[in-house]
Coordinates of C-alpha atoms in Angstrom, one line a residue:
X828 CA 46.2 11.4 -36.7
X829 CA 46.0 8.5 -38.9
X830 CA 45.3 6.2 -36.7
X831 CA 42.3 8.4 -35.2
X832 CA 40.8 8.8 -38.7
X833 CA 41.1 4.7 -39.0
X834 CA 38.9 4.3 -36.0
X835 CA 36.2 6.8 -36.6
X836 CA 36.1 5.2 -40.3
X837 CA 35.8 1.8 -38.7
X838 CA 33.9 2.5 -35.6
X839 CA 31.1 1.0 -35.9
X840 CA 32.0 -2.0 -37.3
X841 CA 34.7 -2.1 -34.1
X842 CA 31.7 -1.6 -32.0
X843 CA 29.8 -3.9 -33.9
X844 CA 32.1 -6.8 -33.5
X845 CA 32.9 -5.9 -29.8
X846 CA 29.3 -6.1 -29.4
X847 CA 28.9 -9.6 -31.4
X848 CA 31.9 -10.8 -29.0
X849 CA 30.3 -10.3 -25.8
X850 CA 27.2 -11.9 -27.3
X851 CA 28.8 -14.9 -28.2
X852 CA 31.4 -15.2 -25.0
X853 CA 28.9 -17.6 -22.9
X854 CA 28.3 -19.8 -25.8
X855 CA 32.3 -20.1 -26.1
X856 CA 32.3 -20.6 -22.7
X857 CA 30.0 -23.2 -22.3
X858 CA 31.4 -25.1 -25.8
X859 CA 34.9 -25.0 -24.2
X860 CA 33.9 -26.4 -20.9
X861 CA 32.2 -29.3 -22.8
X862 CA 35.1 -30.4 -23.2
X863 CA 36.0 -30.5 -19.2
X864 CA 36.8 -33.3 -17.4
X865 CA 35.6 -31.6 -14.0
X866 CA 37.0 -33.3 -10.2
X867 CA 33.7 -32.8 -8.4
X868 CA 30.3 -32.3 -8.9
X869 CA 30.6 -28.3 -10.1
X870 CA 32.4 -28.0 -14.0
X871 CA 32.9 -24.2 -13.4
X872 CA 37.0 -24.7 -13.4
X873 CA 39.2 -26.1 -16.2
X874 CA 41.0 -29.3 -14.9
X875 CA 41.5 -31.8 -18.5
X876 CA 40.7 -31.7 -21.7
X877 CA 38.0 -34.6 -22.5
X878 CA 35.9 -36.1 -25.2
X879 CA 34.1 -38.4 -22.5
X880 CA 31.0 -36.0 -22.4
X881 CA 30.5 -35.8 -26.3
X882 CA 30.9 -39.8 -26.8
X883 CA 27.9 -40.2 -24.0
X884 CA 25.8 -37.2 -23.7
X885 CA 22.4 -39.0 -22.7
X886 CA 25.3 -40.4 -19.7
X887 CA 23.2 -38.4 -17.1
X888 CA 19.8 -40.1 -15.8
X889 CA 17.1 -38.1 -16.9
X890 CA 18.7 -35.5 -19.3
X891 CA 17.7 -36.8 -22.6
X892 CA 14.1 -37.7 -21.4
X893 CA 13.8 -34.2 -20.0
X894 CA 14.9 -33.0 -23.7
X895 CA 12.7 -35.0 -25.7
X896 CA 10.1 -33.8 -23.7
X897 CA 11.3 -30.1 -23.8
X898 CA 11.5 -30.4 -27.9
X899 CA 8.3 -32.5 -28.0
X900 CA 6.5 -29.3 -26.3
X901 CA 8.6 -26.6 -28.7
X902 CA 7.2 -28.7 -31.9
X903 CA 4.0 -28.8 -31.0
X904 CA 3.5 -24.8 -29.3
X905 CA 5.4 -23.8 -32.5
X906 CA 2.8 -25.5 -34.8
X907 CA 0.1 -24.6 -32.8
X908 CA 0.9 -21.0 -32.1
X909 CA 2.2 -20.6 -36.1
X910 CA -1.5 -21.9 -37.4
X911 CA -3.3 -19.8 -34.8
X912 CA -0.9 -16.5 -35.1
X913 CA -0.8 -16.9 -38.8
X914 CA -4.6 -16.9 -39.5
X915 CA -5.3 -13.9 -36.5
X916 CA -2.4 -12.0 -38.5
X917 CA -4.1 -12.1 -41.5
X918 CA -7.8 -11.1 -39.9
X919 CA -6.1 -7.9 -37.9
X920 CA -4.5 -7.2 -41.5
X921 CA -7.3 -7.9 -44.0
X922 CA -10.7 -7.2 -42.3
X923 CA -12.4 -4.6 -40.8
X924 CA -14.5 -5.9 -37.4
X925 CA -15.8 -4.7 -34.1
X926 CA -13.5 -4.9 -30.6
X927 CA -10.3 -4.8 -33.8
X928 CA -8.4 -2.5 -31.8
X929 CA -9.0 -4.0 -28.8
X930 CA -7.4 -7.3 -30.4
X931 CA -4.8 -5.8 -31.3
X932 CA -3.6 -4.2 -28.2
X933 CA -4.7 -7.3 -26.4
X934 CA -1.9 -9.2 -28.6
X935 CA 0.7 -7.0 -27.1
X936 CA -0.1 -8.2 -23.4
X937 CA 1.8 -11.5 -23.6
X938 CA 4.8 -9.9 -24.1
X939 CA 4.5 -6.5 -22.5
X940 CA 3.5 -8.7 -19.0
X941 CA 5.5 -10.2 -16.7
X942 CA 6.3 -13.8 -17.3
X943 CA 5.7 -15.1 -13.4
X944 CA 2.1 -13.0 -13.5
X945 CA 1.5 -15.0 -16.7
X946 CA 2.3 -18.5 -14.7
X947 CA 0.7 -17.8 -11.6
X948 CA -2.9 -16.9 -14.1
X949 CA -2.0 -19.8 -16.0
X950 CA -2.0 -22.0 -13.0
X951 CA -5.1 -20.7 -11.3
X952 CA -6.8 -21.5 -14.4
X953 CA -5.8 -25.0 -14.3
X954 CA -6.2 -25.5 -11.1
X955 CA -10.2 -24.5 -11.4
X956 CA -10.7 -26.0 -14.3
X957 CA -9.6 -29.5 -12.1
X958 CA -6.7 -30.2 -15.0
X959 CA -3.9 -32.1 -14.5
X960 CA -0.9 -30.1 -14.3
X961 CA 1.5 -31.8 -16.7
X962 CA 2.3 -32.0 -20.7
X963 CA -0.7 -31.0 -21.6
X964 CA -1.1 -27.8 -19.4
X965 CA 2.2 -26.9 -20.5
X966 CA 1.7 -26.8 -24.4
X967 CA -1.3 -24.6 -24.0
X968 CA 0.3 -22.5 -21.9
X969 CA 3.6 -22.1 -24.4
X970 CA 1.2 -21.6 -27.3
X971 CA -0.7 -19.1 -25.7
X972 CA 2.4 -16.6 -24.8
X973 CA 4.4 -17.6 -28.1
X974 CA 1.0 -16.7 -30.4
X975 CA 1.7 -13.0 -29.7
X976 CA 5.5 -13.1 -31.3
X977 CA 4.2 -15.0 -34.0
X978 CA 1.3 -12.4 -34.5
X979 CA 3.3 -9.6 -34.6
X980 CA 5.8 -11.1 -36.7
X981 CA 3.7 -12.0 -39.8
X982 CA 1.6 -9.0 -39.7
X983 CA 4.2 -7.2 -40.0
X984 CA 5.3 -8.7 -43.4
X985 CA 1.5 -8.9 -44.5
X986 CA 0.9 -5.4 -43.8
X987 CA 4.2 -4.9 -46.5
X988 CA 2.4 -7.2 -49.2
X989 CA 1.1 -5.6 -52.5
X990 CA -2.6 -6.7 -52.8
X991 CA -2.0 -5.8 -56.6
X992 CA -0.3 -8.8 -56.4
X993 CA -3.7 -10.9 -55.7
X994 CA -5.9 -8.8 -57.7
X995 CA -3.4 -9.9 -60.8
X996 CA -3.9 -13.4 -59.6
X997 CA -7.6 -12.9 -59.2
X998 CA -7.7 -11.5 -62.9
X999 CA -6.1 -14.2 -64.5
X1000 CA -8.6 -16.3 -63.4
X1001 CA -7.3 -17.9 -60.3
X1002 CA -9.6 -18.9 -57.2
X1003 CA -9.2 -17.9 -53.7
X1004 CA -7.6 -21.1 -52.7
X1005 CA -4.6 -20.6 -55.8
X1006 CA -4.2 -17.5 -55.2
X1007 CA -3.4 -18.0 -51.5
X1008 CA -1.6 -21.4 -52.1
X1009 CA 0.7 -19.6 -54.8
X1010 CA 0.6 -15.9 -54.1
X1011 CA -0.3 -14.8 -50.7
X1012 CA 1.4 -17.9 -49.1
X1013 CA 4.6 -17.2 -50.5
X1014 CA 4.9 -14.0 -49.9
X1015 CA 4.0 -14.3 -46.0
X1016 CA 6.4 -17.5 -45.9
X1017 CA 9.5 -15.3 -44.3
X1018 CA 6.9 -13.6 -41.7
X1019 CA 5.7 -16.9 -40.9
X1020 CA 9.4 -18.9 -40.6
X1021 CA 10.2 -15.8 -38.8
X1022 CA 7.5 -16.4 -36.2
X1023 CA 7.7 -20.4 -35.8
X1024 CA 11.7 -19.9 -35.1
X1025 CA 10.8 -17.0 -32.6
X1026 CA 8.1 -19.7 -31.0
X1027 CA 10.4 -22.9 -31.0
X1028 CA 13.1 -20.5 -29.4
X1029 CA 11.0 -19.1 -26.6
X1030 CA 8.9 -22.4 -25.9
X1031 CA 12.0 -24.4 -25.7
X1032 CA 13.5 -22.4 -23.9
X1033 CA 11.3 -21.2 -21.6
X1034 CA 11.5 -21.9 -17.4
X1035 CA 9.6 -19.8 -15.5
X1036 CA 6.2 -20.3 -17.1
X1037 CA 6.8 -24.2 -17.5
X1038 CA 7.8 -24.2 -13.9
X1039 CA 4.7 -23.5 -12.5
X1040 CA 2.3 -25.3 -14.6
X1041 CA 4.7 -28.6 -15.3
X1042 CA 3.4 -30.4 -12.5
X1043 CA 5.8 -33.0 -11.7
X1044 CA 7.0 -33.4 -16.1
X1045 CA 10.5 -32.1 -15.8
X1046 CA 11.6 -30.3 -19.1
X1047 CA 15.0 -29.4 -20.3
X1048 CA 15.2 -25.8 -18.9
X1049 CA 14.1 -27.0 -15.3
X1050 CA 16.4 -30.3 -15.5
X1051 CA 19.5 -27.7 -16.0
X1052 CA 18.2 -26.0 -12.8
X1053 CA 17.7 -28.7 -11.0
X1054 CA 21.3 -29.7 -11.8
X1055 CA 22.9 -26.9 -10.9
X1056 CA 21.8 -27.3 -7.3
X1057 CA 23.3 -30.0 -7.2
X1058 CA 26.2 -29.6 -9.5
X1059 CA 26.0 -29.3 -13.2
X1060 CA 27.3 -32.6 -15.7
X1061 CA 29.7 -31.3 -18.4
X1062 CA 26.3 -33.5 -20.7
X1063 CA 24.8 -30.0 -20.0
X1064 CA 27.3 -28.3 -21.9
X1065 CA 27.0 -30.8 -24.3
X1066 CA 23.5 -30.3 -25.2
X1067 CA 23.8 -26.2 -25.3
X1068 CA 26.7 -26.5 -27.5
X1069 CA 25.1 -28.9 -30.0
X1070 CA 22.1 -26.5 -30.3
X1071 CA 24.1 -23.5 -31.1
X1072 CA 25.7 -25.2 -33.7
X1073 CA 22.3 -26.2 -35.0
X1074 CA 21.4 -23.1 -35.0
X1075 CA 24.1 -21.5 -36.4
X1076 CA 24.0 -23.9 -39.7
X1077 CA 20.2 -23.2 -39.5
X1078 CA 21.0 -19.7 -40.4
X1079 CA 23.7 -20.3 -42.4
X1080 CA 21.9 -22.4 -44.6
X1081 CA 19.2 -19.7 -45.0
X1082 CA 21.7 -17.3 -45.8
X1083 CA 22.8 -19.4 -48.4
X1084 CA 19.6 -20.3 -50.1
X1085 CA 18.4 -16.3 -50.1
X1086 CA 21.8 -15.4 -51.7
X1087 CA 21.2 -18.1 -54.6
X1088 CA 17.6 -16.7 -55.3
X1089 CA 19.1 -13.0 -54.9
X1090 CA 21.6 -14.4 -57.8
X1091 CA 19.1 -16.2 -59.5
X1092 CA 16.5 -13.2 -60.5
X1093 CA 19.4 -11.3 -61.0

């Protein structure tokens, strides 16, 4: 009896951790076998441990041009897509216009369709308008299907702000522009880091949309599908484990920075 009371006390942080453990399994994976030194072409089995991979990961023609270009595209969509999603955010939130609810449902589209109807529309575009299929098809193409995350990400915390707030501002004699710059902006910063991270992540790593409009550019996501036709270079693992780990002391470091302002006004 005990021990049933202990688990129904603790289940869901048992569940919780369970879950968190299959989440993180491929990323173990693929960390562990980046440290492979396959016999082959394929690094899918475990033959010797090896550092060879990490001390040369550009060692594979084309896979550090393919992710310059891949990160090059996520930097710019994300800037693009923050700017536009930012400032359409604010209008859906703030003003009253004709067609408003038809924006809005229309910003849901991009991520209620399907990814490959999105690509094939994308491409017909191009294709009529005579462009070039290439870099620059495929940044408008990433900033026009991450706008919508970023949209609905800072409306979200602009629909939560206090507009007393603003009218305080706005009575101690501060114009628009200070009252954006120092009030609203600050406010609507974790809405909008919220939404560029969401963009970066989903322009990055985007494949199917890219694959269709890329033309013959070859970003990161298609190089590691090309590769793994032909057998996949432990460089691969490499790369994906080196951006977990950015990411993980991305979110760390936020963590740590909102726990020292938590302290602070405290």
């Amino acid at each position: 009896m005990p021990v049933v009371t202990w688990l129904k006390r603790r289940l869901v942080v048992i569940a919780g951790l369970i879950t968190l453990g299959y989440l993180l399994l491929p990323n173990i994976v693929v960390t562990v076998f980046s440290f492979n030194k396959p016999k082959g072409r394929f690094n899918y089995e475990w033959q010797q441990f090896s550092t060879d991979a990490w001390r040369d990961p550009c060692g594979v023609s084309g896979l550090c041009g393919s992710l310059s270009i891949s990160l090059q595209i996520a930097v710019w969509a994300t800037i693009g897509a923050t700017v536009l999603g930012s400032m359409i955010a604010f209008a859906l939130v703030r003003y009253r216009f004709r067609a408003r609810g038809a924006v809005n449902s229309m910003i849901f589209l991009p991520m209620a369709m399907p990814e490959v109807v999105m690509a094939a529309s994308l491409l017909t575009l191009f294709l009529n308008l005579g462009a070039r299929l290439g870099f620059w098809t495929i940044l408008i193409a990433h900033i026009m299907f991450c706008l919508s995350f970023v949209v609905v990400a800072v409306k979200a915390r602009v629909m939560s702000m206090d507009p007393r707030l603003e009218e305080a501002a706005r009575d101690l004699y501060a114009g628009p522009v200070q009252t954006f710059l120092r009030v609203t902006l600050p406010i609507a910063a974790p809405g909008i880091a919220a939404g560029a991270l969401l963009a970066f992540a989903l322009s990055f790593d985007d494949f199917i949309i890219t694959n269709f409009n890329a033309g013959s550019t070859v970003t990161f996501p298609m190089f590691v599908w090309g590769s793994a036709q032909r057998g996949t270079p432990v460089q691969i693992n490499v790369i994906g484990t080196a951006m977990f780990l950015v990411a993980v002391l991305l979110v760390l470091t936020a963590m740590v920075i909102s726990n020292r302002r938590t302290k602070r006004k405290a």
